[in-house]
Coordinates of C-alpha atoms and ligand atoms in Angstrom, one line a residue:
M29 CA -6.3 21.9 4.9
K30 CA -8.1 21.1 7.7
A31 CA -6.1 20.5 11.2
I32 CA -6.2 16.8 12.2
G33 CA -6.5 15.9 16.0
P34 CA -6.2 15.2 18.6
K35 CA -6.6 11.5 17.1
L36 CA -6.5 10.2 13.9
V37 CA -7.9 7.1 12.8
I38 CA -5.6 4.7 10.7
A39 CA -8.6 3.0 8.8
T40 CA -6.6 -0.1 7.5
H41 CA -6.9 -3.7 8.7
N42 CA -3.1 -4.2 7.2
A43 CA -0.1 -4.6 9.9
G44 CA 2.8 -4.0 7.5
K45 CA 0.8 -0.9 6.2
L46 CA 0.0 0.2 9.8
R47 CA 3.5 -0.2 10.9
E48 CA 4.9 1.9 8.2
I49 CA 1.7 4.3 9.0
R50 CA 2.6 4.7 12.3
E51 CA 6.8 5.3 11.6
L52 CA 5.9 8.1 8.8
L53 CA 3.6 9.9 11.0
A54 CA 5.8 9.5 14.4
P55 CA 7.9 12.9 13.7
H56 CA 5.1 14.9 13.3
G57 CA 3.1 14.2 16.8
I58 CA -0.2 12.7 15.5
K59 CA -1.5 10.1 17.7
C60 CA -3.0 7.0 15.6
V61 CA -5.6 4.5 16.8
G62 CA -5.7 1.7 14.4
A63 CA -8.9 0.4 12.7
A64 CA -8.8 -3.0 14.6
E65 CA -8.6 -1.4 17.8
L66 CA -11.8 0.2 17.1
D67 CA -13.3 -2.5 15.8
L68 CA -14.6 -1.2 12.7
P69 CA -15.3 -3.0 9.7
E70 CA -13.0 -4.2 6.5
P71 CA -15.1 -2.5 3.9
E72 CA -15.5 -4.0 0.3
E73 CA -13.1 -2.3 -1.9
T74 CA -15.4 -1.6 -5.0
G75 CA -13.4 1.8 -6.6
N76 CA -11.9 1.2 -10.1
S77 CA -8.7 3.3 -9.0
F78 CA -6.3 3.5 -5.7
V79 CA -7.8 6.6 -5.1
D80 CA -11.7 5.7 -5.1
N81 CA -10.8 2.7 -2.5
A82 CA -8.9 4.9 -0.3
E83 CA -11.6 7.6 -0.2
L84 CA -14.0 5.0 0.6
K85 CA -12.4 3.2 3.5
A86 CA -11.6 6.6 4.9
R87 CA -14.9 7.8 4.4
E88 CA -16.3 5.0 5.9
A89 CA -14.0 5.1 8.9
A90 CA -14.4 8.4 9.5
D91 CA -18.3 8.2 9.7
L92 CA -18.4 5.2 11.9
S93 CA -15.9 6.8 14.7
G94 CA -16.6 10.5 14.4
L95 CA -12.8 11.2 14.0
P96 CA -10.7 12.3 11.1
A97 CA -9.5 9.0 9.4
L98 CA -6.8 8.6 7.0
A99 CA -6.3 5.3 4.7
D100 CA -4.2 3.6 2.6
D101 CA -5.1 1.8 -0.7
S102 CA -1.8 0.9 -2.7
G103 CA -0.5 -1.8 -5.0
L104 CA 2.3 -3.3 -7.4
S105 CA 1.8 -2.5 -10.9
V106 CA 3.4 -4.5 -13.9
D107 CA 4.0 -3.1 -17.1
A108 CA 4.4 -6.7 -18.6
L109 CA 0.8 -7.4 -16.8
H110 CA -0.6 -3.9 -18.0
G111 CA -0.9 -2.9 -14.8
L112 CA -1.9 -5.6 -12.9
P113 CA -2.4 -6.7 -10.3
G114 CA -2.6 -3.3 -9.6
I115 CA -5.7 -2.3 -7.2
F116 CA -6.2 -6.2 -6.9
S117 CA -2.8 -6.5 -5.5
A118 CA -4.0 -7.9 -2.0
R119 CA -6.7 -10.2 -3.9
W120 CA -4.1 -11.8 -5.8
A121 CA -2.6 -13.3 -2.4
E122 CA -5.9 -14.6 -1.5
D123 CA -7.6 -18.4 -1.3
E124 CA -11.3 -18.8 -1.7
A125 CA -11.4 -18.6 2.0
G126 CA -9.8 -15.1 1.9
N127 CA -6.5 -16.1 3.3
R128 CA -3.8 -14.0 2.4
D129 CA -0.3 -16.1 1.3
F130 CA 2.1 -13.6 -0.4
G131 CA 4.3 -16.1 -1.4
R132 CA 1.5 -17.6 -3.7
A133 CA 1.2 -14.3 -5.2
M134 CA 4.2 -13.3 -5.9
E135 CA 4.4 -17.0 -7.7
R136 CA 1.7 -16.0 -9.9
L137 CA 3.1 -12.7 -10.6
W138 CA 6.7 -14.4 -11.6
R139 CA 4.4 -16.9 -13.9
E140 CA 2.5 -14.5 -15.9
V141 CA 5.6 -11.9 -16.1
E142 CA 7.5 -15.3 -17.8
A143 CA 4.7 -16.2 -20.0
A144 CA 4.6 -12.4 -21.5
G145 CA 8.0 -13.1 -22.5
E146 CA 11.6 -11.2 -22.0
E147 CA 10.7 -8.2 -24.5
A148 CA 7.9 -7.1 -22.6
G149 CA 10.5 -6.3 -19.5
R150 CA 10.3 -6.3 -15.7
D151 CA 9.5 -2.8 -15.4
A152 CA 6.8 -2.1 -12.3
H153 CA 5.9 0.5 -9.8
F154 CA 4.0 0.8 -6.7
T155 CA 1.3 3.2 -6.0
C156 CA -0.1 4.5 -2.5
A157 CA -3.0 6.5 -2.5
L158 CA -3.7 8.2 1.0
S159 CA -7.0 9.7 2.2
L160 CA -8.2 12.0 5.0
A161 CA -11.6 12.2 5.7
W162 CA -13.3 14.2 8.2
P163 CA -16.6 13.2 10.1
D164 CA -18.4 16.4 8.5
G165 CA -17.7 15.0 4.7
A166 CA -14.5 16.8 4.0
I167 CA -11.8 14.7 2.3
Q168 CA -8.5 14.8 0.4
S169 CA -6.3 12.5 -1.5
F170 CA -2.8 12.2 -2.2
E171 CA -0.8 10.0 -4.5
G172 CA 2.7 8.6 -4.7
K173 CA 4.9 6.0 -7.2
V174 CA 8.0 4.8 -6.9
H175 CA 9.3 2.7 -9.8
G176 CA 11.8 0.1 -10.1
T177 CA 11.8 -3.9 -11.7
L178 CA 10.9 -7.2 -10.2
I179 CA 13.4 -9.4 -9.1
W180 CA 13.2 -13.5 -9.3
P181 CA 13.8 -15.4 -6.7
P182 CA 12.3 -13.2 -3.9
R183 CA 14.9 -12.1 -1.5
G184 CA 14.4 -10.3 2.0
E185 CA 12.7 -10.7 5.2
K186 CA 11.7 -6.8 5.9
G187 CA 8.6 -4.8 4.7
F188 CA 5.7 -6.9 3.8
G189 CA 3.5 -8.1 0.7
Y190 CA 5.1 -8.1 -2.5
D191 CA 8.4 -6.0 -1.3
P192 CA 10.7 -9.5 -1.7
V193 CA 10.3 -9.2 -5.6
F194 CA 10.5 -5.4 -6.0
M195 CA 13.9 -3.1 -6.5
A196 CA 13.4 0.2 -6.6
A197 CA 15.4 2.2 -9.9
G198 CA 18.9 2.7 -8.5
M199 CA 19.2 0.1 -5.7
D200 CA 20.4 -3.2 -5.8
R201 CA 18.5 -4.5 -3.2
T202 CA 14.7 -5.5 -2.6
F203 CA 12.5 -3.3 -0.8
A204 CA 12.5 -6.3 1.6
E205 CA 16.2 -6.3 2.5
I206 CA 16.6 -2.4 3.0
D207 CA 16.2 -0.8 7.0
P208 CA 12.5 0.4 7.2
A209 CA 14.2 4.2 7.2
K210 CA 15.9 3.4 3.4
K211 CA 12.7 2.4 1.9
H212 CA 11.0 5.9 4.0
A213 CA 13.2 7.8 2.1
I214 CA 11.8 6.8 -1.4
S215 CA 8.5 4.2 -1.3
H216 CA 5.2 5.1 -2.9
R217 CA 3.8 5.7 0.6
A218 CA 6.7 8.2 1.6
V219 CA 6.1 10.1 -1.6
A220 CA 2.4 10.3 -0.9
F221 CA 3.2 10.9 2.7
G222 CA 5.1 13.8 1.5
Q223 CA 2.4 15.7 -0.3
L224 CA -0.2 15.1 3.0
V225 CA 2.5 16.9 5.2
A226 CA 3.4 19.7 3.0
A227 CA -1.4 20.1 2.6
L228 CA -0.7 20.3 6.4
G229 CA 1.5 23.0 6.4
Ligands
LIG11 P1 -6.9 -1.9 4.0 O1 -7.3 -2.1 2.6 O2 -6.9 -2.5 5.1 O3 -5.6 -1.1 4.0 P2 -5.0 -4.2 2.4 O4 -3.8 -5.0 1.9 O5 -6.3 -5.2 1.6 O6 -5.3 -3.4 3.6 P3 -4.8 -2.9 0.0 O7 -6.3 -3.5 -0.8 O8 -4.6 -1.6 -0.5 O9 -4.6 -3.3 1.2 O10 -3.8 -3.7 -0.7 C1 -2.5 -3.4 -1.0 C2 -1.6 -4.7 -1.0 O11 -0.6 -3.9 -2.3 C3 -1.2 -5.2 0.0 O12 -1.9 -6.2 0.5 C4 -0.1 -5.1 -0.3 O13 0.3 -6.6 -0.8 C5 0.8 -4.6 -1.4 N1 1.6 -3.6 -1.1 C6 1.1 -2.1 -1.0 N2 2.1 -1.3 -0.3 C7 3.0 -2.3 -0.5 C8 4.5 -2.1 0.1 O14 4.6 -1.1 0.6 N3 5.2 -3.1 -0.2 C9 4.6 -4.4 -0.8 N4 3.2 -4.6 -0.8 C10 2.8 -3.5 -0.7

């Protein structure tokens, strides 16, 4: 894979993701700059998959900044809802004005899971697609998942997004109750990062 540096644009406007990506990149000595710091716009996510959307975000940021750019597209897929909200995870939290409220998104999620009945189960997984785009047109993508179950009511104050309702397989606390280091040991984002770092060689 091509080298990244001296500076990498993190093509996200999500503060929770940016924090996690910085933590995951910290041991690799890569200097990062967030999309908001560079005043980069938030592209419309028109893709039909996590990888499609990660690629369009990374491509736009690399083209506009002239620097290598890393984008993350991620979400929570619920078996009982046939994979929803999936790529619509952020959109489920938005009102008509575009303001996000994940309390509301989690309530909708639970309401729909209950409507699906107990036999539909409570299994869910997070997916994270990471795409690295270079200004010369090169692009490379990676995808990680973590499986678990939904719990109700939401628990914990750490993390972001849907973390308070997700318990990874083998754990007895939600992603919002565990320390960031524990989440980084197993999360969908950490799995995708492992692949990216291995490809960097
Ligand atoms: P950018 O596109 O600017 O990166 P976004 O929030 O719009 O930010 P996505 O379209 O990828 O990003 O939406 C993913 C949503 O899925 C995100 O808003 C979270 O609510 C949720 N999500 C992703 N990873 C998560 C995690 O580790 N823990 C909890 N929720 C997560």
